[in-house]
Short mmCIF file of C-alpha atoms and ligand atoms in Angstrom, two decimals:
data_model
loop_
_atom_site.label_atom_id
_atom_site.label_comp_id
_atom_site.label_asym_id
_atom_site.label_seq_id
_atom_site.Cartn_x
_atom_site.Cartn_y
_atom_site.Cartn_z
CA MET A 1 87.09 -156.94 -56.00
CA LYS A 2 87.70 -159.86 -58.36
CA TRP A 3 88.39 -159.22 -62.00
CA PRO A 4 88.17 -162.06 -64.50
CA ALA A 5 91.42 -162.94 -66.18
CA GLY A 6 92.29 -160.68 -69.09
CA THR A 7 89.87 -157.92 -68.09
CA ALA A 8 90.98 -154.50 -69.19
CA LEU A 9 91.45 -151.91 -66.47
CA ALA A 10 88.93 -149.44 -67.68
CA ARG A 11 85.70 -150.12 -69.45
CA ALA A 12 86.48 -151.60 -72.84
CA ASN A 13 86.82 -149.09 -75.58
CA PRO A 14 84.07 -149.59 -78.19
CA LEU A 15 86.50 -149.04 -81.03
CA THR A 16 89.21 -151.35 -80.03
CA GLY A 17 87.97 -153.72 -77.44
CA HIS A 18 90.99 -152.47 -75.50
CA GLY A 19 90.71 -150.94 -72.12
CA ARG A 20 92.48 -147.98 -70.65
CA ALA A 21 96.16 -148.27 -71.49
CA SER A 22 95.52 -151.90 -72.37
CA ILE A 23 96.82 -153.04 -69.02
CA GLN A 24 95.54 -156.55 -68.58
CA ILE A 25 94.80 -157.90 -65.15
CA SER A 26 95.35 -161.49 -64.20
CA SER A 27 92.88 -163.39 -62.08
CA TRP A 28 93.74 -162.03 -58.70
CA SER A 29 92.39 -159.45 -56.37
CA CYS A 30 92.86 -155.77 -57.20
CA SER A 31 92.22 -154.58 -53.72
CA ARG A 32 94.99 -156.44 -51.92
CA ARG A 33 98.30 -155.15 -53.18
CA VAL A 34 99.52 -152.72 -55.79
CA HIS A 35 101.51 -155.37 -57.62
CA THR A 36 98.30 -157.23 -58.46
CA ILE A 37 98.78 -155.61 -61.87
CA PRO A 38 101.33 -157.92 -63.42
CA GLN A 39 104.32 -156.65 -65.29
CA TRP A 40 103.21 -155.02 -68.50
CA ARG A 41 104.16 -157.03 -71.54
CA PRO A 42 103.64 -156.03 -75.15
CA SER A 43 100.58 -157.80 -76.39
CA SER A 44 100.12 -156.37 -79.86
CA ALA A 45 101.90 -154.48 -82.60
CA LEU A 46 100.47 -151.29 -81.18
CA ASP A 47 101.89 -152.00 -77.74
CA GLU A 48 105.31 -152.52 -79.28
CA TRP A 49 105.24 -149.27 -81.22
CA VAL A 50 103.87 -147.31 -78.28
CA GLN A 51 107.01 -148.23 -76.37
CA ARG A 52 109.23 -146.45 -78.92
CA GLU A 53 110.08 -142.83 -78.23
CA ALA A 54 109.57 -140.22 -80.93
CA ARG A 55 112.92 -138.93 -82.20
CA PRO A 56 112.48 -135.16 -82.09
CA ILE A 57 113.20 -132.92 -85.05
CA SER A 58 114.33 -129.32 -85.33
CA LEU A 59 114.20 -127.10 -88.39
CA ARG A 60 117.98 -127.35 -88.60
CA ARG A 61 117.99 -131.13 -88.40
CA LEU A 62 115.27 -131.36 -91.02
CA THR A 63 117.41 -129.41 -93.46
CA PHE A 64 120.30 -131.80 -92.87
CA PHE A 65 119.06 -134.55 -95.25
CA GLY A 66 118.42 -132.05 -98.00
CA ARG A 67 121.29 -129.56 -97.87
CA THR A 68 123.44 -131.75 -100.06
CA LEU A 69 120.91 -134.16 -101.41
CA THR A 70 122.32 -137.53 -102.39
CA GLU A 71 120.57 -140.84 -102.95
CA SER A 72 121.86 -142.16 -99.66
CA ARG A 73 120.58 -139.09 -97.76
CA LEU A 74 117.20 -139.38 -99.46
CA LEU A 75 116.96 -143.02 -98.39
CA ASP A 76 118.00 -142.04 -94.84
CA SER A 77 115.20 -139.49 -94.83
CA ALA A 78 112.74 -142.14 -96.12
CA ASN A 79 113.73 -144.60 -93.42
CA TYR A 80 113.50 -141.94 -90.73
CA CYS A 81 109.87 -141.32 -91.85
CA ARG A 82 109.19 -145.04 -92.11
CA LEU A 83 109.94 -145.57 -88.43
CA GLU A 84 108.85 -142.23 -87.07
CA LEU A 85 105.33 -142.00 -88.48
CA PRO A 86 103.97 -145.28 -87.07
CA THR A 87 105.63 -144.50 -83.73
CA ARG A 88 103.95 -141.12 -83.48
CA ILE A 89 100.59 -142.43 -84.68
CA ALA A 90 100.77 -145.32 -82.17
CA HIS A 91 101.09 -142.85 -79.29
CA ARG A 92 97.99 -140.98 -80.39
CA LEU A 93 96.01 -144.19 -80.93
CA ARG A 94 96.81 -145.11 -77.37
CA ASP A 95 95.68 -141.65 -76.19
CA ILE A 96 92.34 -142.11 -77.93
CA GLN A 97 91.95 -145.57 -76.40
CA THR A 98 92.21 -144.06 -72.94
CA LEU A 99 89.35 -141.59 -73.48
CA PRO A 100 86.00 -142.25 -71.80
CA TYR A 101 83.53 -144.48 -73.62
CA VAL A 102 81.08 -141.74 -74.63
CA VAL A 103 83.89 -139.65 -76.05
CA VAL A 104 85.37 -142.28 -78.34
CA ALA A 105 81.88 -143.35 -79.39
CA ASN A 106 81.38 -139.92 -80.96
CA PRO A 107 81.20 -140.51 -84.73
CA HIS A 108 83.76 -137.80 -85.61
CA LEU A 109 86.30 -138.93 -83.05
CA ALA A 110 85.65 -142.56 -84.00
CA HIS A 111 86.31 -141.65 -87.62
CA VAL A 112 89.64 -140.05 -86.70
CA TYR A 113 90.55 -143.16 -84.73
CA GLU A 114 89.76 -145.37 -87.72
CA LEU A 115 91.87 -143.21 -90.00
CA TYR A 116 94.80 -143.40 -87.61
CA LEU A 117 94.46 -147.12 -87.13
CA ARG A 118 94.45 -147.67 -90.90
CA ALA A 119 97.46 -145.42 -91.34
CA PHE A 120 99.31 -147.17 -88.52
CA GLU A 121 98.67 -150.61 -90.04
CA ARG A 122 99.78 -149.37 -93.43
CA PHE A 123 102.93 -147.61 -92.22
CA ARG A 124 104.18 -150.22 -89.82
CA ARG A 125 104.25 -152.83 -92.58
CA VAL A 126 106.53 -150.82 -94.89
CA PRO A 127 109.82 -152.72 -95.18
CA GLU A 128 113.20 -150.97 -95.14
CA ILE A 129 113.53 -148.57 -98.07
CA ARG A 130 116.68 -149.55 -99.97
CA SER A 131 116.25 -148.11 -103.44
CA LEU A 132 114.75 -145.16 -105.27
CA GLU A 133 111.98 -147.45 -106.54
CA ASP A 134 111.13 -148.41 -102.96
CA ASN A 135 111.10 -144.74 -102.12
CA ASP A 136 108.72 -143.91 -104.98
CA GLN A 137 106.29 -146.54 -103.72
CA TYR A 138 106.62 -145.22 -100.19
CA CYS A 139 105.93 -141.66 -101.38
CA ASN A 140 102.69 -142.87 -103.01
CA VAL A 141 101.59 -144.26 -99.66
CA LEU A 142 102.49 -140.99 -97.93
CA GLU A 143 100.60 -138.87 -100.45
CA GLU A 144 97.55 -141.08 -100.27
CA THR A 145 97.50 -140.94 -96.47
CA LEU A 146 98.01 -137.18 -96.34
CA LYS A 147 94.97 -136.82 -98.57
CA GLU A 148 92.88 -139.24 -96.53
CA HIS A 149 93.63 -137.31 -93.34
CA ALA A 150 92.58 -133.92 -94.65
CA THR A 151 89.39 -133.83 -92.57
CA VAL A 152 91.03 -134.70 -89.26
CA ILE A 153 91.07 -131.18 -87.84
CA PRO A 154 87.44 -130.25 -88.51
CA ARG A 155 86.37 -133.67 -87.26
CA LEU A 156 88.32 -133.25 -84.04
CA ALA A 157 86.94 -129.73 -83.63
CA ILE A 158 83.34 -130.90 -84.05
CA GLY A 159 83.92 -134.06 -82.03
CA VAL A 160 85.23 -132.30 -78.92
CA LEU A 161 82.41 -129.78 -79.01
CA GLU A 162 79.82 -132.51 -79.31
CA VAL A 163 81.19 -134.45 -76.34
CA ARG A 164 81.55 -131.42 -74.09
CA GLY A 165 80.22 -132.32 -70.69
CA SER A 166 81.71 -135.81 -70.88
CA MET A 167 85.22 -134.56 -70.33
CA ARG A 168 86.60 -131.70 -68.27
CA PRO A 169 87.47 -128.73 -70.50
CA GLU A 170 91.12 -128.85 -69.38
CA GLU A 171 91.30 -132.52 -70.36
CA THR A 172 89.70 -131.79 -73.70
CA ASP A 173 92.16 -129.00 -74.37
CA ARG A 174 95.12 -131.13 -73.39
CA PHE A 175 93.88 -133.90 -75.67
CA MET A 176 93.38 -131.48 -78.58
CA ASN A 177 96.77 -129.83 -78.07
CA THR A 178 98.53 -133.17 -78.07
CA MET A 179 96.62 -134.45 -81.10
CA LEU A 180 97.27 -131.28 -83.07
CA ARG A 181 100.96 -131.01 -82.27
CA SER A 182 101.49 -134.61 -83.15
CA ARG A 183 99.61 -134.15 -86.39
CA ILE A 184 101.69 -131.10 -87.29
CA SER A 185 104.83 -133.08 -86.57
CA ARG A 186 103.80 -136.05 -88.71
CA ARG A 187 102.80 -133.86 -91.60
CA VAL A 188 106.04 -131.88 -91.37
CA ILE A 189 108.06 -135.10 -91.47
CA ALA A 190 106.02 -136.60 -94.34
CA GLU A 191 105.91 -133.42 -96.41
CA GLN A 192 109.59 -132.69 -95.93
CA HIS A 193 110.42 -136.11 -97.28
CA LEU A 194 108.03 -135.73 -100.24
CA SER A 195 109.55 -132.37 -100.97
CA LEU A 196 113.10 -133.73 -100.89
CA THR A 197 112.06 -136.58 -103.18
CA GLU A 198 110.54 -134.07 -105.56
CA THR A 199 113.75 -132.03 -105.55
CA PHE A 200 115.81 -135.16 -106.11
CA ASN A 201 113.65 -136.16 -109.09
CA SER A 202 113.48 -132.68 -110.58
CA PRO A 203 115.21 -131.87 -113.88
CA TRP A 204 117.40 -129.33 -112.02
CA HIS A 205 118.89 -131.98 -109.83
CA PHE A 206 121.70 -134.17 -111.15
CA PRO A 207 121.88 -137.18 -108.87
CA ASN A 208 125.24 -138.33 -110.23
CA ALA A 209 126.97 -134.97 -109.94
CA GLN A 210 129.25 -134.27 -107.01
CA PRO A 211 126.87 -133.04 -104.30
CA VAL A 212 127.39 -129.36 -103.60
CA HIS A 213 126.25 -127.37 -100.66
CA ASP A 214 124.57 -124.24 -101.99
CA PRO A 215 124.99 -121.46 -99.41
CA ASN A 216 122.47 -119.30 -101.28
CA ALA A 217 119.69 -121.86 -101.34
CA GLU A 218 116.37 -120.30 -100.39
CA ALA A 219 114.69 -123.47 -99.24
CA VAL A 220 115.47 -127.01 -98.27
CA GLY A 221 112.36 -129.04 -98.87
CA GLU A 222 109.52 -127.29 -97.05
CA ILE A 223 111.78 -125.12 -94.93
CA PHE A 224 112.40 -121.60 -96.10
CA LEU A 225 115.77 -120.59 -94.80
CA LYS A 226 115.17 -116.85 -94.77
CA CYS A 227 111.54 -116.04 -94.06
CA ASN A 228 111.38 -112.26 -93.97
CA ALA A 229 108.92 -111.17 -91.28
CA LYS A 230 107.96 -107.91 -92.96
CA GLU A 231 107.24 -109.53 -96.32
CA ILE A 232 105.12 -112.21 -94.71
CA VAL A 233 103.08 -109.68 -92.75
CA GLU A 234 102.57 -107.60 -95.90
CA HIS A 235 101.57 -110.62 -97.93
CA CYS A 236 99.16 -112.01 -95.31
CA GLY A 237 97.82 -108.49 -94.72
CA LYS A 238 96.91 -107.96 -98.39
CA THR A 239 95.23 -111.33 -98.67
CA THR A 240 93.29 -110.85 -95.44
CA GLN A 241 92.14 -107.37 -96.48
CA GLU A 242 90.90 -108.86 -99.76
CA LEU A 243 89.03 -111.63 -97.97
CA VAL A 244 87.38 -109.24 -95.54
CA LYS A 245 86.39 -106.96 -98.42
CA ARG A 246 84.87 -109.91 -100.23
CA ALA A 247 82.91 -110.88 -97.13
CA HIS A 248 81.69 -107.41 -96.12
CA GLY A 249 81.52 -105.54 -99.44
CA SER A 250 84.08 -103.30 -101.09
CA HIS A 251 82.36 -100.10 -99.87
CA LEU A 252 83.71 -100.78 -96.41
CA HIS A 253 86.75 -98.95 -95.02
CA ILE A 254 89.37 -101.59 -94.33
CA PRO A 255 92.12 -100.68 -91.84
CA GLU A 256 95.62 -100.18 -93.24
CA ILE A 257 98.48 -102.27 -91.93
CA GLU A 258 101.52 -100.29 -90.81
CA ILE A 259 104.75 -102.18 -90.27
CA LYS A 260 107.63 -100.79 -88.21
CA GLY A 261 110.79 -102.02 -86.51
CA HIS A 262 113.43 -104.46 -87.71
CA LEU A 263 112.27 -104.80 -91.27
CA ASP A 264 115.12 -107.08 -92.34
CA ALA A 265 114.51 -109.73 -89.68
CA ALA A 266 114.66 -113.17 -91.31
CA PHE A 267 114.76 -116.71 -89.97
CA PRO A 268 114.24 -120.33 -91.08
CA TYR A 269 110.64 -121.49 -90.85
CA ILE A 270 107.89 -123.40 -92.60
CA LEU A 271 106.11 -120.72 -94.52
CA SER A 272 102.60 -122.18 -94.30
CA HIS A 273 102.82 -122.34 -90.49
CA LEU A 274 103.78 -118.70 -90.25
CA GLU A 275 101.16 -117.62 -92.76
CA TYR A 276 98.49 -119.40 -90.78
CA ILE A 277 99.39 -117.66 -87.52
CA VAL A 278 99.95 -114.18 -88.95
CA GLY A 279 96.88 -114.48 -91.19
CA GLU A 280 94.69 -115.48 -88.26
CA LEU A 281 95.94 -112.64 -86.05
CA LEU A 282 95.53 -110.04 -88.77
CA ARG A 283 92.08 -111.31 -89.63
CA ASN A 284 90.97 -111.09 -86.00
CA SER A 285 92.34 -107.55 -85.77
CA ILE A 286 90.84 -106.32 -89.02
CA GLN A 287 87.50 -107.88 -88.21
CA ALA A 288 87.44 -106.39 -84.71
CA VAL A 289 88.15 -102.91 -86.07
CA ILE A 290 85.50 -102.99 -88.78
CA GLU A 291 82.91 -104.53 -86.49
CA GLN A 292 83.15 -101.48 -84.28
CA ARG A 293 80.23 -99.41 -85.42
CA LYS A 294 82.01 -96.15 -84.74
CA PHE A 295 84.40 -96.63 -87.67
CA LYS A 296 81.63 -97.39 -90.20
CA ASP A 297 81.79 -94.01 -91.97
CA ALA A 298 85.27 -92.87 -91.07
CA LYS A 299 88.75 -94.10 -91.91
CA PRO A 300 89.47 -96.75 -89.29
CA PRO A 301 92.66 -96.65 -87.24
CA PRO A 302 95.45 -98.80 -88.72
CA ILE A 303 96.63 -102.16 -87.48
CA GLU A 304 100.15 -101.52 -86.21
CA VAL A 305 102.72 -104.26 -86.58
CA LEU A 306 106.06 -104.00 -84.82
CA ILE A 307 108.86 -106.42 -85.67
CA CYS A 308 111.60 -106.76 -83.09
CA GLU A 309 114.70 -108.91 -83.61
CA THR A 310 116.88 -110.11 -80.74
CA ALA A 311 119.81 -112.54 -80.67
CA GLN A 312 117.53 -115.57 -80.27
CA HIS A 313 114.08 -114.43 -81.30
CA VAL A 314 111.96 -112.44 -83.67
CA ILE A 315 108.91 -110.94 -82.00
CA ILE A 316 105.96 -109.70 -84.01
CA ARG A 317 103.51 -107.50 -82.14
CA ILE A 318 100.16 -106.87 -83.83
CA SER A 319 98.14 -104.06 -82.24
CA ASP A 320 94.62 -103.06 -83.14
CA GLN A 321 92.06 -100.60 -81.86
CA GLY A 322 89.10 -102.92 -82.28
CA GLY A 323 87.72 -102.46 -78.76
CA GLY A 324 89.43 -105.40 -77.05
CA ILE A 325 88.07 -108.80 -76.14
CA PRO A 326 84.89 -108.99 -74.04
CA ASN A 327 85.64 -109.99 -70.45
CA GLU A 328 83.46 -113.09 -70.58
CA VAL A 329 85.37 -114.41 -73.61
CA LEU A 330 88.87 -113.75 -72.30
CA PRO A 331 89.26 -116.75 -69.93
CA HIS A 332 88.31 -119.16 -72.71
CA LEU A 333 90.34 -117.62 -75.49
CA TRP A 334 92.60 -120.67 -75.87
CA SER A 335 90.00 -123.33 -75.31
CA PHE A 336 88.88 -125.75 -78.00
CA SER A 337 85.69 -126.59 -76.18
CA LYS A 338 84.66 -123.93 -73.72
CA GLY A 339 83.43 -120.36 -73.66
CA PRO A 340 80.40 -118.21 -74.40
CA ARG A 341 80.92 -118.48 -78.15
CA ARG A 342 80.59 -122.23 -78.03
CA GLU A 343 76.96 -122.29 -79.18
CA LYS A 344 77.78 -120.07 -82.13
CA ARG A 345 80.68 -122.38 -82.97
CA LEU A 346 78.38 -125.37 -82.86
CA GLN A 347 75.95 -123.68 -85.25
CA ASN A 348 78.83 -122.96 -87.59
CA LEU A 349 80.18 -126.43 -87.26
CA ALA A 350 76.80 -127.90 -88.12
CA ARG A 351 77.60 -126.80 -91.66
CA VAL A 352 80.91 -128.57 -91.67
CA PRO A 353 79.80 -132.16 -92.30
CA LYS A 354 78.24 -131.00 -95.57
CA LEU A 355 81.56 -129.47 -96.45
CA LEU A 356 83.69 -132.41 -95.47
CA GLY A 357 83.37 -133.66 -99.02
CA THR A 358 84.75 -130.42 -100.43
CA LEU A 359 87.97 -130.47 -98.53
CA GLN A 360 89.61 -127.50 -100.14
CA GLU A 361 87.35 -125.32 -98.09
CA LEU A 362 88.71 -126.45 -94.78
CA GLN A 363 92.39 -126.60 -95.27
CA ILE A 364 94.84 -125.93 -92.51
CA PRO A 365 98.60 -125.58 -93.22
CA GLY A 366 100.08 -128.67 -94.72
CA ASP A 367 96.69 -130.12 -95.46
CA ASN A 368 96.96 -130.00 -99.19
CA PRO A 369 99.62 -132.47 -100.19
CA HIS A 370 99.09 -131.77 -103.85
CA GLU A 371 99.90 -128.17 -103.42
CA GLY A 372 103.50 -128.97 -102.74
CA HIS A 373 104.04 -132.42 -104.03
CA LYS A 374 102.38 -132.74 -107.38
CA LYS A 375 104.44 -135.34 -109.08
CA HIS A 376 104.93 -133.34 -112.24
CA GLY A 377 104.74 -129.76 -111.06
CA LYS A 378 107.06 -128.04 -108.68
CA LYS A 379 105.67 -125.75 -106.08
CA HIS A 380 108.81 -123.66 -106.12
CA LYS A 381 112.23 -123.57 -107.59
CA HIS A 382 115.33 -122.99 -105.59
CA GLY A 383 116.62 -119.53 -106.26
CA GLU A 384 113.21 -117.88 -106.45
CA SER A 385 112.16 -115.66 -103.63
CA SER A 386 110.45 -117.58 -100.89
CA GLN A 387 107.74 -114.99 -100.48
CA GLN A 388 106.66 -115.48 -104.08
CA HIS A 389 105.56 -118.95 -103.15
CA GLY A 390 103.37 -118.23 -100.19
CA SER A 391 100.25 -119.71 -101.69
CA LEU A 392 98.18 -118.57 -98.72
CA SER A 393 95.91 -121.46 -99.44
CA THR A 394 95.03 -121.55 -95.80
CA LEU A 395 93.68 -118.04 -95.85
CA THR A 396 92.00 -118.08 -99.21
CA SER A 397 90.54 -121.54 -99.31
CA ARG A 398 88.20 -121.28 -96.34
CA PRO A 399 84.90 -119.42 -96.79
CA PRO A 400 85.40 -116.16 -94.86
CA ASP A 401 82.23 -116.58 -92.85
CA LEU A 402 82.99 -120.16 -91.87
CA ARG A 403 84.73 -119.99 -88.53
CA LEU A 404 85.69 -123.27 -86.98
CA GLY A 405 86.33 -121.28 -83.83
CA ILE A 406 89.76 -122.76 -83.32
CA GLY A 407 91.88 -120.19 -85.12
CA LEU A 408 93.52 -118.72 -82.02
CA PRO A 409 94.22 -121.94 -80.09
CA MET A 410 95.39 -123.52 -83.33
CA SER A 411 97.73 -120.57 -83.97
CA ARG A 412 99.23 -121.03 -80.54
CA VAL A 413 99.74 -124.72 -81.20
CA TYR A 414 101.68 -123.78 -84.35
CA ALA A 415 103.70 -121.07 -82.57
CA GLU A 416 104.65 -123.32 -79.68
CA TYR A 417 105.42 -126.30 -81.87
CA TRP A 418 108.65 -124.62 -83.07
CA ALA A 419 109.50 -123.41 -79.57
CA GLY A 420 107.84 -120.03 -79.97
CA SER A 421 104.92 -118.47 -78.13
CA LEU A 422 101.73 -116.54 -78.73
CA GLU A 423 100.18 -114.21 -76.19
CA ILE A 424 97.20 -111.91 -76.35
CA HIS A 425 96.79 -108.81 -74.19
CA SER A 426 93.40 -107.18 -74.30
CA LEU A 427 92.93 -103.54 -73.33
CA GLU A 428 89.26 -103.45 -72.52
CA GLY A 429 87.36 -100.91 -74.56
CA PHE A 430 90.41 -100.07 -76.68
CA GLY A 431 92.03 -102.95 -78.53
CA VAL A 432 94.27 -105.97 -78.53
CA ASP A 433 98.03 -106.54 -78.64
CA ALA A 434 99.08 -109.96 -79.92
CA PHE A 435 102.69 -111.02 -79.35
CA LEU A 436 104.08 -113.76 -81.56
CA GLN A 437 107.57 -114.86 -80.55
CA ILE A 438 109.56 -116.97 -82.99
CA SER A 439 112.71 -118.83 -82.13
CA LYS A 440 114.92 -117.57 -84.94
CA LEU A 441 117.86 -119.96 -84.99
CA GLY A 442 115.95 -123.06 -86.01
CA ASN A 443 117.97 -125.14 -83.56
CA LYS A 444 115.20 -125.83 -81.05
CA ASN A 445 113.51 -129.21 -81.04
CA GLU A 446 109.84 -129.43 -81.91
CA ARG A 447 107.62 -129.20 -78.83
CA LEU A 448 105.37 -132.22 -78.67
CA THR A 449 104.36 -131.67 -75.07
CA THR A 450 101.27 -129.62 -74.51
CA ARG A 451 101.16 -126.34 -72.63
CA ALA A 452 98.81 -127.89 -70.07
CA THR A 453 101.36 -130.62 -69.40
CA MET A 454 104.21 -128.15 -69.25
CA ASP A 455 102.28 -125.99 -66.82
CA ALA A 456 101.34 -128.95 -64.66
C1 COI B 1 97.82 -136.82 -90.39
O1 COI B 1 97.55 -135.97 -91.21
O2 COI B 1 97.21 -136.88 -89.32
C2 COI B 1 98.84 -137.84 -90.68
O3 COI B 1 99.15 -138.61 -89.84
C3 COI B 1 99.41 -137.83 -92.07
C4 COI B 1 100.41 -138.92 -92.34
C5 COI B 1 100.71 -139.03 -93.79
C6 COI B 1 101.68 -138.70 -91.65
#
């Protein structure tokens, strides 16, 4: 078959005019020999950036710039962000370009693409950051972009549900996993830098003093060095109980949360990520227990949380007696697009566009840049207990009855991102055991590869 010169391999993408992977074909026959596709040459800024590899981060490496914060380290951190963000966005733009036509034509997915393209163009043009003034300007760009991207997750969630049928569910899930991990990573990198800048500019920081390493520091930027598992479970538990009470009425018996095991277990982590996962698991458990009619008039059985610390990991097991997960739901538990609850999700999501204007209601960890990076107000001071700062915005800011339907798969994306895992075991007719495993040394690289890819 003859292709005209310059024809893209796949059908042109409506957003970009690019074809699949932007491989251009010269004017010769495709059918004759494999090498009819000429050597791939960068043809645009995007092509150039796509060729760069992401430089992976770990919690430990992220704390490096900030442990003894000097001007030169702050500028190193800024320049790391400056190169890393457009690289990571470029990879995702290319992913979107390779989706089938009907998928990228979906208005929500098209909107996400436009946001990413704008951010890419903005970020790639930032020149080397050489001074604190340059850094201040750069931080303004970061803050602005973080705000602009606040609706990305609900838009992706609605988009993939709307285009179901045009993509295989496994492909959709792989796409969502990759998009979400990458987004977490970019927001971690951006927010860590904003946080370090805020610390550097704070009245407690003396830029000209001899830099000292404070071994008792509670946090470096966004990373809390000693997240205490028990305190986080308690804190998330109280907030979730409150939310459920608000949704169902205070007359209702809410299950207690009993915590046992290694109550001193502590590890470095990003608090909002952990709060999201633990909050989601506890909410599922509490809701399952109270939805069981048999506990309506009696004291319901408690949610039992066991914390287990090993040399490398902290494992949090959350066990409820909420009747387990129905068999027809179980195979689709981790899917963003498939399963018997899909129609219900779509009905719920139909409300979302109206809410997209009121973003506070849909926040996911790290989605509220102003929470942590208000120019004139500090989110936390070093030396205060980390648990005092858990704003739990993610649990409290979403209307309790608005379920995007992605809480569990999203929690697993968060758990796996920092080299942990999340598993659910359902005991039919009895209850559920959720196992959250956290890598406790903070030395593991972020996981940008999706589970589907790893399994393949
Ligand atoms: C995102 O939220 O998707 C972003 O890419 C944010 C950006 C400031 C790094």
